[in-house]
Coordinates of C-alpha atoms in Angstrom, one line a residue:
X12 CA 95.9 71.3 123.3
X13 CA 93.9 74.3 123.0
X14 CA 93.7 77.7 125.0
X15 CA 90.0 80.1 125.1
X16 CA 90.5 83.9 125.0
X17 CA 88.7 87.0 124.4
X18 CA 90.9 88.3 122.5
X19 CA 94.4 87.1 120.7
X20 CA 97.2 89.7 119.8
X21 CA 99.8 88.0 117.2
X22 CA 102.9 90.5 117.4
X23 CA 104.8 91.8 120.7
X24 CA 106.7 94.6 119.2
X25 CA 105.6 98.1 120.4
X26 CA 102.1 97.8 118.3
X27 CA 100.8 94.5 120.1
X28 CA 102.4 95.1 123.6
X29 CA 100.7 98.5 123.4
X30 CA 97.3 97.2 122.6
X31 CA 98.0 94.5 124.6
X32 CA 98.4 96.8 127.6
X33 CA 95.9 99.1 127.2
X34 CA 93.2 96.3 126.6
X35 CA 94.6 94.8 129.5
X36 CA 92.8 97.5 131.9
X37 CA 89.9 95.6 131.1
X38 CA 87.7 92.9 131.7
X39 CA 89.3 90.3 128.9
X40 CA 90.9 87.5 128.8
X41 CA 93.9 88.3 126.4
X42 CA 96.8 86.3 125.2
X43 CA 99.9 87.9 123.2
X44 CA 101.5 85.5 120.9
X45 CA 105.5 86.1 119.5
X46 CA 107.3 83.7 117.1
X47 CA 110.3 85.2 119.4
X48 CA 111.5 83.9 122.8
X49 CA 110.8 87.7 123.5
X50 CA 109.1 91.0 123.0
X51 CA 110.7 93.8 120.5
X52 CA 112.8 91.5 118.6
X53 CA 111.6 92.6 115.7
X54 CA 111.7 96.7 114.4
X55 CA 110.9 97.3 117.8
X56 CA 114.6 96.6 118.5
X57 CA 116.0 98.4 115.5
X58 CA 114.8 102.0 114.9
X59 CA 115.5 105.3 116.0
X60 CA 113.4 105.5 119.1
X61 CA 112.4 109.0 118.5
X62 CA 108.7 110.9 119.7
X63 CA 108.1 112.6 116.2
X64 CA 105.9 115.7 116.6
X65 CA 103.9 115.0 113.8
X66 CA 104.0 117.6 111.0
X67 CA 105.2 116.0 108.1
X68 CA 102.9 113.1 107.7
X69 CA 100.8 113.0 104.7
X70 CA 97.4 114.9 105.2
X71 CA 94.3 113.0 105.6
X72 CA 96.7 109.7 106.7
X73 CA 96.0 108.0 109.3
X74 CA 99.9 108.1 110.5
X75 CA 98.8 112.2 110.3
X76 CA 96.2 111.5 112.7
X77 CA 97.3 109.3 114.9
X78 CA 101.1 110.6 115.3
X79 CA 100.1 114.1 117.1
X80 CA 98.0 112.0 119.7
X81 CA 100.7 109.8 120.2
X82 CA 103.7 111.9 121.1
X83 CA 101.0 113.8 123.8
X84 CA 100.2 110.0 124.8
X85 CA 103.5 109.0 125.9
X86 CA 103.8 111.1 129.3
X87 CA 100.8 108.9 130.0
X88 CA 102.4 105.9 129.5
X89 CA 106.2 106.9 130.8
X90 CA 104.1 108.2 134.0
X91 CA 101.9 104.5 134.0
X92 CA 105.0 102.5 133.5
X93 CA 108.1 104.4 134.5
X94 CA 110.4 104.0 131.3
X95 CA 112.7 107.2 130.3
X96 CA 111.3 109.6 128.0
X97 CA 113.2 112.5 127.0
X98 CA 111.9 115.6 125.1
X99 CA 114.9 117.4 123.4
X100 CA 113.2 119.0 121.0
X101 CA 113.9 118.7 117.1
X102 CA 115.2 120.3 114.3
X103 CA 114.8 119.8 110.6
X104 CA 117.7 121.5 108.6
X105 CA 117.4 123.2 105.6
X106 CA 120.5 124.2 103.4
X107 CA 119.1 125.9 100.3
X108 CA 115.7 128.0 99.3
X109 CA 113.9 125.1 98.2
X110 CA 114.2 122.6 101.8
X111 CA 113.4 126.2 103.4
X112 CA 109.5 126.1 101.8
X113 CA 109.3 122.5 102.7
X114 CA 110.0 123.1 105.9
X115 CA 107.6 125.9 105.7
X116 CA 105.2 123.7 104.7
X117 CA 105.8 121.4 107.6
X118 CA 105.3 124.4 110.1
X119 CA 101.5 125.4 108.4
X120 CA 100.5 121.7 108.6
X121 CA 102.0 121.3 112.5
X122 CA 100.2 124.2 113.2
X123 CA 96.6 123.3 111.8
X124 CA 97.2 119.7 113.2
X125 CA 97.7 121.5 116.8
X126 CA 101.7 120.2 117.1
X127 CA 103.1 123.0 119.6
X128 CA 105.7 125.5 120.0
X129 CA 106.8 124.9 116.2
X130 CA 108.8 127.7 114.7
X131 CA 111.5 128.2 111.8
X132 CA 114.9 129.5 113.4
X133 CA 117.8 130.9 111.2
X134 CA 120.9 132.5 111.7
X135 CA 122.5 133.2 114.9
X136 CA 119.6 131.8 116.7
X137 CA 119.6 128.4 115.1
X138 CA 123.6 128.2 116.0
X139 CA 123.1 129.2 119.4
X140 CA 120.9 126.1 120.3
X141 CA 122.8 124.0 118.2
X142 CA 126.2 124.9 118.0
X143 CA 127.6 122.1 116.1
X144 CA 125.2 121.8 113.2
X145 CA 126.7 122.7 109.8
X146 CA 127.3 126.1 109.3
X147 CA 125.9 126.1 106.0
X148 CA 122.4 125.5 107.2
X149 CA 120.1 128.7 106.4
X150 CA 117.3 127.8 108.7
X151 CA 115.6 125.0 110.6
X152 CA 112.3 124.0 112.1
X153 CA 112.1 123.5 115.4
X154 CA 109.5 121.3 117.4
X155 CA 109.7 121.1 121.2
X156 CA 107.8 118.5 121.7
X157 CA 110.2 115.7 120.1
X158 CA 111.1 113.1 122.3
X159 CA 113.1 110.0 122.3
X160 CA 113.0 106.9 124.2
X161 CA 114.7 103.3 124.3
X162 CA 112.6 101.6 122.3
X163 CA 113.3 98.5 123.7
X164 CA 112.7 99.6 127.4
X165 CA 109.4 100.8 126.2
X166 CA 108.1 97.6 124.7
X167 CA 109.5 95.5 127.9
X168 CA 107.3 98.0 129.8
X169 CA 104.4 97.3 127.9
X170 CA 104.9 93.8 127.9
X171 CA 105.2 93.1 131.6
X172 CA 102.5 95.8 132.8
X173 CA 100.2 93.8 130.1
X174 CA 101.3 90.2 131.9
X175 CA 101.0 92.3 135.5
X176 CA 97.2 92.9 134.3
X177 CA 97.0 88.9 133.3
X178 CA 97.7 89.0 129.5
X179 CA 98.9 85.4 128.6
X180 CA 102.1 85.5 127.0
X181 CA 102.9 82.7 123.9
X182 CA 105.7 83.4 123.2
X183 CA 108.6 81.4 120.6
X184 CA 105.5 80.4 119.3
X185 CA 105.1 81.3 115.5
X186 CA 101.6 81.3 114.0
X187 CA 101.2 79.1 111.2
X188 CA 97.4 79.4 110.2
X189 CA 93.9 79.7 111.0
X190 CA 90.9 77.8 111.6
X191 CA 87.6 79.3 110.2
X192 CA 83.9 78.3 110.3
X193 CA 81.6 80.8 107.8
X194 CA 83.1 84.7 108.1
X195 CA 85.0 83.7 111.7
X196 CA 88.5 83.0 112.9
X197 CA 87.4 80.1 115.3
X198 CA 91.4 79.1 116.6
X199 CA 94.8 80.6 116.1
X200 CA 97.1 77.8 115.0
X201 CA 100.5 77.6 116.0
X202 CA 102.0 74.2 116.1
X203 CA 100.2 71.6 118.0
X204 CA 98.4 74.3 119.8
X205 CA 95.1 76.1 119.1
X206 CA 94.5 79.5 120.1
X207 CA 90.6 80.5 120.4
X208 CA 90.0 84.0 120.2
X209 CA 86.4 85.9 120.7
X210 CA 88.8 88.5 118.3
X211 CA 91.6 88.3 116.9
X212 CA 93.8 90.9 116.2
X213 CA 97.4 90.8 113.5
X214 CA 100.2 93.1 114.7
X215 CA 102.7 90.9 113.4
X216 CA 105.2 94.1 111.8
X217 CA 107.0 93.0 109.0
X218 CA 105.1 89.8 108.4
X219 CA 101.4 91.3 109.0
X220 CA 100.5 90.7 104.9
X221 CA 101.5 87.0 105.2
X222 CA 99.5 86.6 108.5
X223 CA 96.6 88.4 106.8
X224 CA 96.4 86.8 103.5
X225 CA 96.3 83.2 106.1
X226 CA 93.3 84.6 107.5
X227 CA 91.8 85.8 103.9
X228 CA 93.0 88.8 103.6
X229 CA 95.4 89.3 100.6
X230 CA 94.9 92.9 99.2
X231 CA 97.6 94.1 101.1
X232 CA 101.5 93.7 100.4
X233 CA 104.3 94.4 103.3
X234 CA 107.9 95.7 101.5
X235 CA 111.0 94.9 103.8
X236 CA 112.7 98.0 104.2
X237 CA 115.9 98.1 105.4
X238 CA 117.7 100.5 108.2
X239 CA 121.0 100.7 109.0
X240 CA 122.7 102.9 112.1
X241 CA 125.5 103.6 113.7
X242 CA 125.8 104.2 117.5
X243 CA 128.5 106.5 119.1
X244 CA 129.7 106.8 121.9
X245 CA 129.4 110.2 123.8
X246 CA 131.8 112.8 123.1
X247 CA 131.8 116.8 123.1
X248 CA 132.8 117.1 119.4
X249 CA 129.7 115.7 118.0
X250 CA 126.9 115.9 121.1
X251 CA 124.2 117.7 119.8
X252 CA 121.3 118.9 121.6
X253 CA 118.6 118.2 119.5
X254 CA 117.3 115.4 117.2
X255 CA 118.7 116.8 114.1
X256 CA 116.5 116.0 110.8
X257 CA 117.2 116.7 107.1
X258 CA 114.4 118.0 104.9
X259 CA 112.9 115.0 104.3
X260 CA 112.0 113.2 100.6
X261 CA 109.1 111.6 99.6
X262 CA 110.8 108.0 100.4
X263 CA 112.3 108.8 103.6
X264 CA 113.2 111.3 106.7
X265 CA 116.6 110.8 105.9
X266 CA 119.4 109.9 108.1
X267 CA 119.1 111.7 111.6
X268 CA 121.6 112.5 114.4
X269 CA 120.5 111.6 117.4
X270 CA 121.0 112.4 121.0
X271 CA 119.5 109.1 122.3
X272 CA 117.8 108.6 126.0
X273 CA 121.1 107.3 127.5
X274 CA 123.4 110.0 125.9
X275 CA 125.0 108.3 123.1
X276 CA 124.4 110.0 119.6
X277 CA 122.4 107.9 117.0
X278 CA 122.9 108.3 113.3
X279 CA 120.8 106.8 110.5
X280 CA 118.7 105.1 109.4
X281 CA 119.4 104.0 105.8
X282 CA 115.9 103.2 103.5
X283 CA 116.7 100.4 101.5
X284 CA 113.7 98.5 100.0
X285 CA 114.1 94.6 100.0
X286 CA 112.7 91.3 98.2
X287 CA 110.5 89.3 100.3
X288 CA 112.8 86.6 100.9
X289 CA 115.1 89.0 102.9
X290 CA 112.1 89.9 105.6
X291 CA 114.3 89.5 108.5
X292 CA 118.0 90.5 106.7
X293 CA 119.6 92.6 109.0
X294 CA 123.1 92.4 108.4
X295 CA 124.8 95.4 108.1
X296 CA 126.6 96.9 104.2
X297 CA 129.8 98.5 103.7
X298 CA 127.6 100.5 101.1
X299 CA 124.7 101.6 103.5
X300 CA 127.3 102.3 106.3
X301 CA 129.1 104.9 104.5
X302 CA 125.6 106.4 103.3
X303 CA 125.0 106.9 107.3
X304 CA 128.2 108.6 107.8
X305 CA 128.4 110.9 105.0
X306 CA 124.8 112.5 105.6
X307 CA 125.3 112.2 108.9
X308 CA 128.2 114.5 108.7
X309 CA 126.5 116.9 106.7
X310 CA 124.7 117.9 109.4
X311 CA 127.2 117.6 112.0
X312 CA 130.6 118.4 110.1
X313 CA 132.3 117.2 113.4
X314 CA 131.1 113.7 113.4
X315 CA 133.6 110.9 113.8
X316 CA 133.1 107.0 113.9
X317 CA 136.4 106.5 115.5
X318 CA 134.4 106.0 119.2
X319 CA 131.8 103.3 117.5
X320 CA 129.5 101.2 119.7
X321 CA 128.2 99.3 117.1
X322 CA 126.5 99.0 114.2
X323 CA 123.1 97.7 113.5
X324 CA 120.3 97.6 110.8
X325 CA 115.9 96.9 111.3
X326 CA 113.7 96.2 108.9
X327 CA 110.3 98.3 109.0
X328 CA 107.3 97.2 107.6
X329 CA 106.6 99.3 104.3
X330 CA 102.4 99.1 102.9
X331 CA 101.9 99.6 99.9
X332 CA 99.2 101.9 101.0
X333 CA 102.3 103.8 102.6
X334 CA 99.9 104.6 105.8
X335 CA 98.8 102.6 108.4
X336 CA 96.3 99.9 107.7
X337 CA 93.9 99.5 111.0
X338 CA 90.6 98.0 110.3
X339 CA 88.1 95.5 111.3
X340 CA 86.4 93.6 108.2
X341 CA 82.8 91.8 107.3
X342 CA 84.7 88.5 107.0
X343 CA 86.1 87.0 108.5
X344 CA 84.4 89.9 111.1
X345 CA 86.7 88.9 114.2
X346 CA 89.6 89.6 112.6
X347 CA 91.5 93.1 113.1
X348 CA 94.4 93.8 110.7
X349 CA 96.8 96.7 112.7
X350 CA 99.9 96.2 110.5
X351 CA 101.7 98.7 108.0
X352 CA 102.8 100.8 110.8
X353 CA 105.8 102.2 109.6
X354 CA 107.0 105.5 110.9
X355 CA 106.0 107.2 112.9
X356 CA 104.7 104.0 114.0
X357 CA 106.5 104.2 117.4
X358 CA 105.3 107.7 118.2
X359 CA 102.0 106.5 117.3
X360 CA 101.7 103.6 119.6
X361 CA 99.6 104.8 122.0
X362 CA 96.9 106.5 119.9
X363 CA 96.9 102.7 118.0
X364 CA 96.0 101.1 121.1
X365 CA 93.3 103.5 121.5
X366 CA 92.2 103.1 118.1
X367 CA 92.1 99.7 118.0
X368 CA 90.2 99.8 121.1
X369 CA 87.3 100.9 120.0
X370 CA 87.2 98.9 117.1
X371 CA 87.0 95.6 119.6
X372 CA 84.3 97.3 121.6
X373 CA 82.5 97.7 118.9
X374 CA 82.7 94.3 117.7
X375 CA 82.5 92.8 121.1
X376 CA 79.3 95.4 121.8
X377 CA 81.1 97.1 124.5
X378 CA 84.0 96.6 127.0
X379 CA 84.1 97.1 130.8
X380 CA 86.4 98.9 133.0
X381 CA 88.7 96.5 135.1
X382 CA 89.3 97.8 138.3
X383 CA 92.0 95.5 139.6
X384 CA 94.1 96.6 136.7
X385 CA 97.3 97.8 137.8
X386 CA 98.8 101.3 136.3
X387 CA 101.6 102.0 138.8
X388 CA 104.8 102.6 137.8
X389 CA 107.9 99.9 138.1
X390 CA 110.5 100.8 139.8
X391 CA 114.4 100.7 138.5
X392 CA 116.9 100.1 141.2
X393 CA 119.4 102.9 142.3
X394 CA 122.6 101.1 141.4
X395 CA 124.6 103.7 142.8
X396 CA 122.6 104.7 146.2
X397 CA 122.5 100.6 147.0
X398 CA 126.0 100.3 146.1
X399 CA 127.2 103.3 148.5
X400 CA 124.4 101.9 151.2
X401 CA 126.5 98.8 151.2
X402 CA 124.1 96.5 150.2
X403 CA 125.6 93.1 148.9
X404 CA 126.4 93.0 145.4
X405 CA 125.7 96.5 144.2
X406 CA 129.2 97.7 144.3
X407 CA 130.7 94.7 142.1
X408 CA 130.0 94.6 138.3
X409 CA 130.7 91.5 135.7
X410 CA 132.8 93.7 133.7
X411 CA 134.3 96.6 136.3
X412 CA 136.0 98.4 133.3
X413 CA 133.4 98.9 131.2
X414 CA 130.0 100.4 131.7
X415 CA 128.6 97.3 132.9
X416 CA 125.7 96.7 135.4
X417 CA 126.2 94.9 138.9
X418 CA 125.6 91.5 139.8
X419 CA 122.1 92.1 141.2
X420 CA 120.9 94.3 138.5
X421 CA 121.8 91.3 135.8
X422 CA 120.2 88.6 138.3
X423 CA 116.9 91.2 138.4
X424 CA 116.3 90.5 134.9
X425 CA 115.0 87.3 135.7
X426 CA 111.9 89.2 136.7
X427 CA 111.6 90.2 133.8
X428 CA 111.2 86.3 132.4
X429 CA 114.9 86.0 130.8
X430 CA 116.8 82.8 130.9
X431 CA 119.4 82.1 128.8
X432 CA 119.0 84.7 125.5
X433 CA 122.1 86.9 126.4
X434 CA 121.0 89.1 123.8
X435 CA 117.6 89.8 126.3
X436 CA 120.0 90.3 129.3
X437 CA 122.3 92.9 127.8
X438 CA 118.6 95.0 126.6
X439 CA 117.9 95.0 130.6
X440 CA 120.8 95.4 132.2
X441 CA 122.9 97.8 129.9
X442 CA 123.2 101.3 130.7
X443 CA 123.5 102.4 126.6
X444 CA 121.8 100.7 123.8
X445 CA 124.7 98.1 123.4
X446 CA 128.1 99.1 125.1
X447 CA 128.0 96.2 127.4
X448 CA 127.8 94.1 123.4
X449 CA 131.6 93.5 124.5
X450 CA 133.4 90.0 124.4
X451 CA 134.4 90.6 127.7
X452 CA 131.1 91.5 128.9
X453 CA 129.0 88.0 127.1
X454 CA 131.9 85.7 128.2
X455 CA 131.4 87.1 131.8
X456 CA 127.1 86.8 131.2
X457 CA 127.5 83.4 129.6
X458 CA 129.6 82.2 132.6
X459 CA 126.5 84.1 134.7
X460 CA 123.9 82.1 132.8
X461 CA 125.6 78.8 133.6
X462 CA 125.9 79.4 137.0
X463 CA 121.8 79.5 137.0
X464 CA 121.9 75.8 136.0
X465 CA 121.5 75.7 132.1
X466 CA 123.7 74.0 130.0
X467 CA 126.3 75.4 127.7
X468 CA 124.4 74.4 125.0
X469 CA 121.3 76.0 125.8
X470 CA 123.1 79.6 125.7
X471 CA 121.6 81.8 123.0
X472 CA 122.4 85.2 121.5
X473 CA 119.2 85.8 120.4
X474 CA 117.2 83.0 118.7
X475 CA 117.5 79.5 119.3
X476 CA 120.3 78.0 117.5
X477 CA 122.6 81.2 118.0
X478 CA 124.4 79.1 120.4
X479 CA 127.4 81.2 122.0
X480 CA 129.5 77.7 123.4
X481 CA 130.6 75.8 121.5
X482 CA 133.3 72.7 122.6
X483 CA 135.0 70.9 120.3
X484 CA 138.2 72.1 118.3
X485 CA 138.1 75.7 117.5
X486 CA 141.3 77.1 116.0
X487 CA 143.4 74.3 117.3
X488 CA 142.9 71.9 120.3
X489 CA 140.7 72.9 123.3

């Protein structure tokens, strides 16, 4: 069986459903391909979901230049789309004379790169906007324009305003080679299907160098490295009011505390470079946990775990370039590697689609405005205003304790294309970025799923094969 396309996006993390989207306004025929029964299950699920403002990127990257047009990109899209952006503003913290000329540093390249409103605070003013950050900080820079953002809520937006503009998902479909004839990618391969593709284009994250060196490609080399966070729930002894940053090193930005879209607090990430084999490891460590807590708290002395969410680790796709590699190539010449994108990969998103863009029109020889393309916002239901207008359903919830959505909110996300992943229902329907991750909220989901007519076997977590019922003996008879 094969399928005919203009062009074929491998990847449906923020990269591909971004160029996915914005190619989808138009005149193609696109198709977006996932080894995953779902968009962002890759880093797309797993990172910090902050707006960087773009100061401390390397000059003369590409992440430099592409990370300032980003964050001023994403009103666009929040206003296209209607996810929640936030812009809170950041701070980067310095505690000695040496993070203070870094951070000085920072401010003279935000400023020649355009970033605005940056300015070094100290003293009493620094403490006044941020009351709880550690005393012992002498100064910090401050950058209005940070945002942050569920990065999950983002990709699903991309995703279904791409399929709302007739983008052809594949997804749970993993791609497992090419077919070539002279310097072109004739057919994406993956299983019994075939793919054709006018262009094709590799956002595959983490796995972009195998995907590349498949299509002839092999100069490149993608490192695993690891993450690991901690979510909190909120609580007046540790809400900050800024995305709080260390100085950063030359590996890393550090471990951040974060005050996330839905008013938990964030801390982390971890940077721990893995082997190839462990591409998709994303158990948590004792070891990086306590890393995230004790840097955490040297920012924000106040800090305590003892109201934990949960914890969680994503693996980002280091280069070896350490930038982003975007680029069309002689041969094979349909082929367009957009992998590497490491932070501020998220940030940069939007200004990737736009680059990537006009790479295909060049190669396609221009590209025409679609003018059925839809750019309207979606609309989230009012849980509360249905629920006190009496309409049916809105007023009961699966788990009426906790902070869990109503019945018509969860039955909603079948709009979205869910079936039986309860790990996808909880991303739509959960008012945090994993409260509702309770044993008392999946027993009540998985009892929701069945009622839809699947079969307790077919009940996934995540992946197929994380099957969540099980019958049989289990600690004794049953």
């Amino acid at each position: 069986m094969s399928s005919n396309f203009d062009v074929v996006i491998i990847g449906a993390g923020i990269t591909g459903t971004g160029v996915a989207y914005e190619l989808s306004k138009k005149k193609l025929k696109i198709a977006l391909i996932d080894k995953a029964p779902f968009p962002f299950q890759g880093a797309s699920k797993a990172n910090s979901g902050i707006i960087h403002a773009g100061y401390d990127d390397p000059p003369g990257s590409l992440r430099a230049k592409l990370v300032v047009r980003g964050n001023f990109l994403y009103s666009r899209w929040a206003e296209e789309l209607g996810f929640d952006l936030k812009r809170p503003g950041s701070i980067v913290v310095a505690f000695n004379e040496e993070e203070l000329e870094t951070i000085k540093k920072e401010k003279i390249q935000g400023d020649e790169r355009g970033v605005p409103g940056l300015k070094i605070l100290g003293g009493r003013e620094l403490f006044e906007i941020e009351p709880l950050l550690n005393r012992e900080a002498i100064a910090g820079l401050y950058a209005p324009s940070a945002g942050v953002v569920c990065p999950m809520e983002v990709v699903s937006y991309l995703f279904k305003g791409a399929v709302r503009n007739g983008v052809v998902p594949f997804l749970n479909h993993r791609v497992i080679g090419f077919e070539k004839e002279g310097d072109i990618v004739t057919a994406v391969l993956i299983g019994e299907e075939k793919i054709h593709g006018e262009i094709v284009i590799n956002a595959s994250g983490v796995w972009g160098d195998v995907v590349s060196s498949m299509a002839g490609i092999d100069k490149y080399k993608i490192i695993p490295r690891k993450g690991e966070y901690i979510l909190l729930d909120p609580n007046e002894k540790y809400m900050v009011n800024h995305i709080l940053f260390p100085t950063p090193t030359m590996v890393s930005k550090g471990i951040l505390v974060i005050p996330t879209i839905t008013g938990d607090v964030l801390i982390g990430p971890t940077a721990q470079n893995l082997d190839d084999d462990h591409r998709e490891d994303t158990f948590t460590t004792e070891e990086g946990l306590k890393e995230v807590i004790e840097k955490a708290s040297h920012i924000v002395p106040s800090l305590s775990t003892k109201l934990t969410i949960k914890t969680f680790a994503g693996i980002r796709a280091q280069p070896n370039t350490n930038d982003f590699i975007i680029e069309g190539y002689d041969e094979p010449s349909n082929f367009i590697n957009v992998i590497g994108i490491r932070s501020p990969g998220l940030t940069s998103a939007p200004a990737i689609a736009e680059y990537v863009e006009d790479i295909v029109e060049k190669k396609i020889g221009g590209l025409q405005e679609d003018p059925s393309a839809i750019t309207e916002p979606f609309v989230k239901p009012d849980e509360v205003k249905l629920a006190l207008s009496g309409q049916a359903g809105w007023g009961f919830a699966l788990t009426p304790h906790l902070d869990s959505p109503s019945y018509p909110m969860v039955g909603a996300s079948a709009q979205w294309g869910i079936e039986k992943e309860i790990y996808n229902f909880t991303c739509f329907t959960d008012k945090g970025l994993g409260v509702d991750l309770s044993g008392v909220f999946q027993n009540e989901l998985i009892k929701f799923i069945l009622s839809r007519g699947f079969k307790k076997e077919d009940v996934c977590y995540r992946f197929p094969g994380s099957w969540q019922v099980i019958e049989g003996k289990c600690g004794g008879e049953k």
